[in-house]
Structures are given as C-alpha cells and as structure tokens.
Amino acid sequence: MTSPDLHIDIRGAQQEVAVIRLTRAKKRNAINDALILAIRDAFDGLPATVRAAVIDGEGEHFCAGLDLSELQERDAGQGLMHSRMWHAALERVQYGPVPVIAALHGAVVGGGLELASACHIRVADETTFYALPEGSRGIFVGGDGSVRIPRLIGAARMTDMMMTGRVISAAEGERIGLAQYLVPTGSAFDKAFELATRVAANAPLTNYALMHALPRIAEQPADQGFFTEAMMAAIAQSAPEAKQRVRDFLEGKAGTKVQKS
Ligand code: 1HE
C-alpha cells in the first residue's frame, strides 16, 4: 500500500539510509487509514541495502496523531480492528528490518507520539511539544501508546498527560525520556540523519540485537535475561564482521577508538 502522504527517499552509497517523510502538512500530518497502511508497508518494502531509516514530518509539525475525521463513523468492532491495524504498522517500525530515528518538531501528539515511541531513537528540536489529547477527546490511545509510552516515561506521567491534558515541552521531554536528543530549532532532521548514518555503519547483527533482543531481554526476569543475553552475545561475536572489527581495533586501525564527543 502506498500513499501520496508518505514519501520515501533512499540516500547514501553503500550503507543506505531511508528517509521516510509524512507529507500531509495541510492536515498537520494527521494519520488516516491509508497513511498508517503505507507506513506499515514502507518498512517491509525497503531494499536490503538500506541499513537505517529516518522518519520525519513535512511542515510545522511532526504529526497531529490520528485523523479524527475518520473516527466518527466507527462502531466498536471496527474500532478494535482499527487499533490492531495501527499495532501491526508500528510493530513494523519497532521490529522491522532497520533501526529508525525519529526527527521531531512541533506537535508530536496522540498517534504522532505513538509513532515516535515505536522508533529506536528520537531527536527533538526546540519547537517540539508532546501531548496525548485522547483524554480530552473522550477516547483512549490505540496505537500501542499504553504499552510503549509508560516504558519511556512511566505510567504516572502518561496518566497525568492524558487526565489533565498536560503539554510537555521539548526540554522537559528530553529530561523525562521522550527524546534522547534535544537540538536547536530546525536541526532535528540533520542530527537524525547524522545519527542514522552512524547507525547504518554498525554491524547489522549488532543493530539486530539492539532492536530485537534488547527490548525482549529488558522484559524478562533477570535470570532469563542473562541467559538470552549470553546467547545473543555468542551469536553476535561469531560473525566474521565482528571478528574483523575487533582485529581492526587490536591492530590500531584509525577511527576505531572510543572518543569523547
Ligand atoms: C486534523 C488533525 C487531526 C489537524 N485529525 N484533522 N489529535 C489531536 O487531537 C490533535 C489535533 N490537532 C491539533 O491540536 C492542532 O491541529 C495542532 C496543534 C496539531 C496544529 O495546530 P495548527 O494551528 O497548526 O493547525 P490547525 O489549524 O489546528 O489544523 C490545520 C488543519 O489540519 C485543519 O484542517 P482544515 O481543513 O480546517 O485546514 C485541522 O482540522 C486539520 N487537523 N489535526 C484531522 N488529528 C491510534 S489512536 C491515536 C489517537 C489519537 O491520535 S487522538 C489525538 C488526535
């Protein structure tokens, strides 16, 4: 499924980065059914040469969440299926083929925050603000928000956002864990792209472990987590690429030392 509201651009030579852009600025990148399906299919359709992705939004805002104009006519059964459709799409973001960096600015609200929460790294510029207006619209989150957002900021903060309509500023969002990076106005995309380029140069198996093993290990009881970690570590270090990278360090090859930034 494609949508005129989603633009995909593959950049770079070897380890490519996909730039996935919401292009529905007139409606503040509100996500209708066609757009959520296009987001789902965008990740499945990425060429194997792509190693990381950046997702951002055209115009003044990252994303105004669910397209409320489509909400009016749904009954309970349709509402259930609609929410499950969002789950399937955002599952492809979090557990898809490549790490995804969100470049945030302006409104990151409702389903927009759910989309951002499914990404692996969030970079926010100073215009960013976060809200969950579902509370004031008489609805509930339906795009994995009740699962992913408490894992970022805790259930108490999410309850506050939904019950009181609290709007979180860019600075506060970085402090409480909604974004890992806070950057000057207008520079979120550049920073996200720079990070994606760096992430794309990692060994693919390391990125795979971070995307697929780490969140599962974090949910396991410690004893099981330790065991899963050992299995993942053994698989990762057995890859020829890992052996080469370690050899490069031991031979003092340029650019492999940890540097203070
Ligand atoms: C929309 C939507 C939308 C804008 N659905 N059409 N999300 C919300 O409750 C957030 C609703 N939106 C807003 O609060 C504001 O639009 C913004 C703060 C994001 C931006 O404000 P502003 O002044 O720049 O834009 P605007 O004038 O409010 O909106 C411009 C147009 O976009 C306008 O349409 P127009 O035809 O009159 O030009 C708006 O109607 C339209 N628009 N946001 C539909 N969300 C998986 S479940 C997830 C549940 C949720 O996400 S609920 C939260 C929904």
Short mmCIF file of C-alpha atoms and ligand atoms in Angstrom, two decimals:
data_model
loop_
_atom_site.label_atom_id
_atom_site.label_comp_id
_atom_site.label_asym_id
_atom_site.label_seq_id
_atom_site.Cartn_x
_atom_site.Cartn_y
_atom_site.Cartn_z
CA MET A 1 0.00 0.00 0.00
CA THR A 2 1.37 3.42 -0.92
CA SER A 3 0.01 6.85 -0.10
CA PRO A 4 0.61 10.30 -1.60
CA ASP A 5 1.10 11.37 2.04
CA LEU A 6 4.22 9.25 2.55
CA HIS A 7 7.42 9.94 0.67
CA ILE A 8 10.39 7.55 0.72
CA ASP A 9 13.84 8.60 -0.39
CA ILE A 10 16.87 6.27 -0.26
CA ARG A 11 20.14 8.12 0.34
CA GLY A 12 23.82 7.20 0.52
CA ALA A 13 26.17 4.94 -1.37
CA GLN A 14 26.85 1.67 0.45
CA GLN A 15 25.10 1.62 3.80
CA GLU A 16 21.99 3.44 2.70
CA VAL A 17 19.61 5.45 4.86
CA ALA A 18 15.90 5.61 4.01
CA VAL A 19 14.25 8.96 4.65
CA ILE A 20 10.56 8.33 5.29
CA ARG A 21 8.57 11.54 5.40
CA LEU A 22 4.95 12.24 6.29
CA THR A 23 3.86 14.72 3.61
CA ARG A 24 0.38 15.75 4.72
CA ALA A 25 1.34 19.11 6.16
CA LYS A 26 -2.04 20.69 5.32
CA LYS A 27 -3.61 18.33 7.87
CA ARG A 28 -0.60 18.55 10.20
CA ASN A 29 0.42 15.04 9.09
CA ALA A 30 -2.65 13.52 10.75
CA ILE A 31 -2.62 9.80 10.02
CA ASN A 32 -5.57 8.34 8.14
CA ASP A 33 -6.05 4.64 7.33
CA ALA A 34 -4.19 4.84 4.02
CA LEU A 35 -1.23 6.52 5.68
CA ILE A 36 -0.90 4.01 8.53
CA LEU A 37 -1.01 1.16 5.99
CA ALA A 38 1.61 2.92 3.89
CA ILE A 39 3.86 3.27 6.97
CA ARG A 40 3.45 -0.48 7.61
CA ASP A 41 4.35 -1.39 4.05
CA ALA A 42 7.19 1.12 3.76
CA PHE A 43 9.32 -0.89 6.18
CA ASP A 44 8.57 -4.23 4.58
CA GLY A 45 9.43 -2.83 1.15
CA LEU A 46 12.86 -1.34 1.97
CA PRO A 47 15.70 -2.64 -0.22
CA ALA A 48 18.21 -4.89 1.57
CA THR A 49 20.92 -2.26 1.03
CA VAL A 50 19.16 0.09 3.47
CA ARG A 51 20.70 -0.10 6.95
CA ALA A 52 18.81 2.61 8.88
CA ALA A 53 15.86 4.96 8.47
CA VAL A 54 14.87 8.47 9.49
CA ILE A 55 11.21 9.35 9.84
CA ASP A 56 10.06 12.96 9.91
CA GLY A 57 7.13 15.20 9.01
CA GLU A 58 6.77 17.96 6.44
CA GLY A 59 5.66 21.43 7.58
CA GLU A 60 5.42 22.91 11.05
CA HIS A 61 4.56 19.71 12.92
CA PHE A 62 5.81 16.15 13.10
CA CYS A 63 2.35 14.63 13.43
CA ALA A 64 -1.08 15.56 14.84
CA GLY A 65 -1.98 11.92 15.52
CA LEU A 66 -5.00 10.04 14.34
CA ASP A 67 -7.04 11.65 11.56
CA LEU A 68 -10.07 12.49 13.68
CA SER A 69 -12.32 12.92 10.65
CA GLU A 70 -12.24 9.13 10.14
CA LEU A 71 -13.22 8.38 13.73
CA GLN A 72 -16.82 9.48 13.59
CA GLU A 73 -18.49 6.54 11.86
CA ARG A 74 -16.74 3.56 13.50
CA ASP A 75 -18.56 1.03 15.70
CA ALA A 76 -16.85 -0.98 18.47
CA GLY A 77 -15.77 -3.87 16.25
CA GLN A 78 -14.35 -1.52 13.64
CA GLY A 79 -12.58 0.42 16.40
CA LEU A 80 -10.91 -2.77 17.60
CA MET A 81 -9.72 -3.66 14.10
CA HIS A 82 -8.54 -0.09 13.52
CA SER A 83 -6.41 -0.17 16.64
CA ARG A 84 -4.99 -3.57 15.64
CA MET A 85 -4.10 -2.08 12.24
CA TRP A 86 -2.05 0.62 13.99
CA HIS A 87 -0.41 -2.07 16.15
CA ALA A 88 0.60 -4.04 13.04
CA ALA A 89 2.06 -0.93 11.40
CA LEU A 90 4.00 0.26 14.43
CA GLU A 91 5.25 -3.26 15.03
CA ARG A 92 6.94 -2.97 11.61
CA VAL A 93 8.58 0.26 12.79
CA GLN A 94 9.94 -1.16 16.05
CA TYR A 95 10.65 -4.71 14.92
CA GLY A 96 11.18 -4.08 11.21
CA PRO A 97 14.34 -4.50 9.17
CA VAL A 98 16.34 -1.44 10.29
CA PRO A 99 16.79 0.97 13.20
CA VAL A 100 14.55 4.02 12.90
CA ILE A 101 15.45 7.52 14.09
CA ALA A 102 12.56 9.97 14.52
CA ALA A 103 13.24 13.64 13.76
CA LEU A 104 10.70 15.58 15.82
CA HIS A 105 9.48 19.14 15.66
CA GLY A 106 6.24 20.96 16.51
CA ALA A 107 3.32 18.79 17.55
CA VAL A 108 4.11 15.20 18.49
CA VAL A 109 0.68 14.36 19.76
CA GLY A 110 -1.64 11.40 20.15
CA GLY A 111 -0.85 8.84 17.48
CA GLY A 112 2.12 11.02 16.50
CA LEU A 113 3.68 10.30 19.88
CA GLU A 114 2.77 6.63 19.47
CA LEU A 115 4.60 6.59 16.13
CA ALA A 116 7.62 8.35 17.64
CA SER A 117 7.62 5.90 20.57
CA ALA A 118 7.92 2.96 18.18
CA CYS A 119 11.19 4.40 16.81
CA HIS A 120 14.53 3.47 18.33
CA ILE A 121 15.98 6.94 18.77
CA ARG A 122 14.12 10.26 18.98
CA VAL A 123 15.75 13.60 18.17
CA ALA A 124 13.63 16.64 19.04
CA ASP A 125 14.22 20.27 18.16
CA GLU A 126 13.24 23.11 20.48
CA THR A 127 9.82 23.64 18.83
CA THR A 128 8.72 20.13 19.79
CA PHE A 129 5.82 19.59 22.17
CA TYR A 130 4.22 16.35 23.28
CA ALA A 131 0.61 15.72 24.28
CA LEU A 132 -1.96 12.96 24.48
CA PRO A 133 -5.22 14.79 23.65
CA GLU A 134 -7.10 11.47 23.57
CA GLY A 135 -8.16 12.22 27.15
CA SER A 136 -9.92 15.44 26.17
CA ARG A 137 -11.43 13.86 23.02
CA GLY A 138 -13.16 11.17 25.11
CA ILE A 139 -11.10 8.35 23.64
CA PHE A 140 -8.08 6.26 24.62
CA VAL A 141 -4.75 5.61 22.96
CA GLY A 142 -5.00 2.88 20.32
CA GLY A 143 -1.58 2.74 18.67
CA ASP A 144 0.42 0.90 21.35
CA GLY A 145 0.72 4.09 23.42
CA SER A 146 -0.32 2.45 26.69
CA VAL A 147 2.43 -0.13 26.23
CA ARG A 148 5.30 1.93 24.80
CA ILE A 149 4.89 5.35 26.42
CA PRO A 150 4.96 4.12 30.07
CA ARG A 151 8.16 2.27 29.20
CA LEU A 152 9.70 5.61 28.22
CA ILE A 153 8.35 7.92 30.92
CA GLY A 154 6.41 5.77 33.42
CA ALA A 155 2.66 5.20 33.83
CA ALA A 156 2.29 8.12 36.28
CA ARG A 157 3.49 10.72 33.75
CA MET A 158 1.34 9.25 30.99
CA THR A 159 -1.69 9.28 33.29
CA ASP A 160 -1.04 12.95 34.02
CA MET A 161 -0.71 13.78 30.31
CA MET A 162 -4.00 12.06 29.47
CA MET A 163 -6.02 13.08 32.52
CA THR A 164 -5.02 16.73 32.63
CA GLY A 165 -4.12 17.40 29.01
CA ARG A 166 -0.62 18.43 30.11
CA VAL A 167 1.60 19.50 27.25
CA ILE A 168 5.27 18.56 27.65
CA SER A 169 7.88 20.95 26.25
CA ALA A 170 10.88 19.89 24.20
CA ALA A 171 13.28 20.41 27.12
CA GLU A 172 11.08 18.55 29.58
CA GLY A 173 10.57 15.78 27.03
CA GLU A 174 14.29 15.23 26.78
CA ARG A 175 14.67 15.31 30.56
CA ILE A 176 11.99 12.68 31.20
CA GLY A 177 12.99 10.38 28.34
CA LEU A 178 10.59 11.11 25.48
CA ALA A 179 13.56 12.05 23.31
CA GLN A 180 17.22 11.11 23.69
CA TYR A 181 18.46 14.26 21.91
CA LEU A 182 17.39 17.91 22.11
CA VAL A 183 18.73 20.10 19.30
CA PRO A 184 18.29 23.71 18.10
CA THR A 185 15.19 24.66 16.13
CA GLY A 186 15.29 23.37 12.57
CA SER A 187 18.13 20.90 13.07
CA ALA A 188 16.30 17.71 14.11
CA PHE A 189 16.41 16.18 10.64
CA ASP A 190 20.14 16.86 10.16
CA LYS A 191 21.00 15.39 13.54
CA ALA A 192 18.74 12.38 12.96
CA PHE A 193 20.31 11.78 9.56
CA GLU A 194 23.82 12.08 11.01
CA LEU A 195 22.91 9.51 13.69
CA ALA A 196 21.27 7.22 11.12
CA THR A 197 24.42 7.32 9.01
CA ARG A 198 26.46 6.29 12.05
CA VAL A 199 23.96 3.56 13.00
CA ALA A 200 23.97 2.28 9.40
CA ALA A 201 27.72 1.65 9.68
CA ASN A 202 27.29 -0.74 12.64
CA ALA A 203 27.49 -4.47 12.11
CA PRO A 204 23.93 -5.46 11.04
CA LEU A 205 23.84 -8.19 13.67
CA THR A 206 24.58 -5.68 16.44
CA ASN A 207 21.71 -3.47 15.24
CA TYR A 208 19.51 -6.56 15.05
CA ALA A 209 20.39 -7.47 18.64
CA LEU A 210 19.61 -3.95 19.84
CA MET A 211 16.26 -3.87 18.04
CA HIS A 212 15.06 -7.40 18.64
CA ALA A 213 16.91 -8.84 21.64
CA LEU A 214 17.38 -5.87 23.97
CA PRO A 215 13.69 -4.89 24.41
CA ARG A 216 12.78 -8.54 24.99
CA ILE A 217 15.63 -9.07 27.46
CA ALA A 218 14.51 -5.93 29.30
CA GLU A 219 11.08 -7.54 29.81
CA GLN A 220 12.46 -10.88 31.03
CA PRO A 221 13.12 -11.87 34.63
CA ALA A 222 16.82 -11.27 35.34
CA ASP A 223 17.83 -14.92 35.25
CA GLN A 224 16.22 -15.45 31.81
CA GLY A 225 17.55 -12.11 30.60
CA PHE A 226 21.12 -13.08 31.49
CA PHE A 227 20.73 -16.31 29.56
CA THR A 228 19.21 -14.62 26.47
CA GLU A 229 21.98 -12.03 26.60
CA ALA A 230 24.63 -14.75 26.60
CA MET A 231 23.03 -16.42 23.58
CA MET A 232 22.81 -13.12 21.67
CA ALA A 233 26.39 -12.17 22.61
CA ALA A 234 27.67 -15.52 21.37
CA ILE A 235 25.83 -15.21 18.05
CA ALA A 236 26.95 -11.59 17.51
CA GLN A 237 30.62 -12.26 18.24
CA SER A 238 30.72 -15.29 15.96
CA ALA A 239 30.00 -13.14 12.89
CA PRO A 240 33.03 -12.60 10.59
CA GLU A 241 32.33 -8.86 10.65
CA ALA A 242 32.65 -8.79 14.45
CA LYS A 243 35.97 -10.61 14.30
CA GLN A 244 37.26 -8.16 11.68
CA ARG A 245 36.17 -5.15 13.74
CA VAL A 246 37.95 -6.48 16.85
CA ARG A 247 41.08 -7.20 14.76
CA ASP A 248 40.98 -3.62 13.43
CA PHE A 249 40.95 -2.25 16.97
CA LEU A 250 43.77 -4.53 18.16
CA GLU A 251 45.88 -3.53 15.14
CA GLY A 252 45.35 0.15 15.99
CA LYS A 253 43.49 0.97 12.77
CA ALA A 254 42.32 4.58 12.60
CA GLY A 255 38.86 5.52 13.79
CA THR A 256 38.13 2.52 15.99
CA LYS A 257 38.94 4.08 19.37
CA VAL A 258 36.20 5.43 21.66
CA GLN A 259 36.40 9.25 21.54
CA LYS A 260 34.91 11.83 23.91
CA SER A 261 32.33 13.85 21.95
C1 1HE B 1 -6.59 17.45 11.70
C2 1HE B 1 -5.93 16.90 12.81
C3 1HE B 1 -6.29 15.58 13.22
C4 1HE B 1 -5.16 18.88 12.50
N1 1HE B 1 -7.25 14.94 12.52
N2 1HE B 1 -7.52 16.76 11.03
N3 1HE B 1 -5.02 14.53 17.62
C5 1HE B 1 -5.42 15.67 18.15
O1 1HE B 1 -6.37 15.76 18.89
C6 1HE B 1 -4.62 16.89 17.73
C7 1HE B 1 -5.48 17.79 16.90
N4 1HE B 1 -4.73 18.85 16.26
C8 1HE B 1 -4.30 19.95 16.91
O2 1HE B 1 -4.40 20.10 18.13
C9 1HE B 1 -3.69 21.03 16.06
O3 1HE B 1 -4.10 20.85 14.73
C10 1HE B 1 -2.13 21.09 16.09
C11 1HE B 1 -1.65 21.58 17.46
C12 1HE B 1 -1.51 19.75 15.77
C13 1HE B 1 -1.65 22.09 14.99
O4 1HE B 1 -2.30 23.33 15.16
P1 1HE B 1 -2.35 24.36 13.93
O5 1HE B 1 -2.96 25.62 14.46
O6 1HE B 1 -1.01 24.45 13.30
O7 1HE B 1 -3.30 23.67 12.82
P2 1HE B 1 -4.91 23.59 12.76
O8 1HE B 1 -5.45 24.88 12.21
O9 1HE B 1 -5.47 23.12 14.05
O10 1HE B 1 -5.13 22.42 11.72
C14 1HE B 1 -4.88 22.58 10.31
C15 1HE B 1 -5.74 21.60 9.58
O11 1HE B 1 -5.38 20.28 9.94
C16 1HE B 1 -7.22 21.73 9.95
O12 1HE B 1 -7.98 21.38 8.81
P3 1HE B 1 -8.62 22.48 7.82
O13 1HE B 1 -9.31 21.68 6.78
O14 1HE B 1 -9.53 23.30 8.71
O15 1HE B 1 -7.45 23.29 7.31
C17 1HE B 1 -7.41 20.69 11.01
O16 1HE B 1 -8.75 20.22 11.12
C18 1HE B 1 -6.51 19.57 10.47
N5 1HE B 1 -6.09 18.69 11.53
N6 1HE B 1 -5.04 17.82 13.29
C19 1HE B 1 -7.83 15.53 11.45
N7 1HE B 1 -5.69 14.96 14.25
C20 1HE B 1 -4.20 5.15 17.10
S1 1HE B 1 -5.18 6.06 18.05
C21 1HE B 1 -4.48 7.61 18.22
C22 1HE B 1 -5.47 8.55 18.82
C23 1HE B 1 -5.10 9.96 18.56
O17 1HE B 1 -4.13 10.28 17.93
S2 1HE B 1 -6.16 11.11 19.23
C24 1HE B 1 -5.34 12.62 19.03
C25 1HE B 1 -5.71 13.28 17.74
#
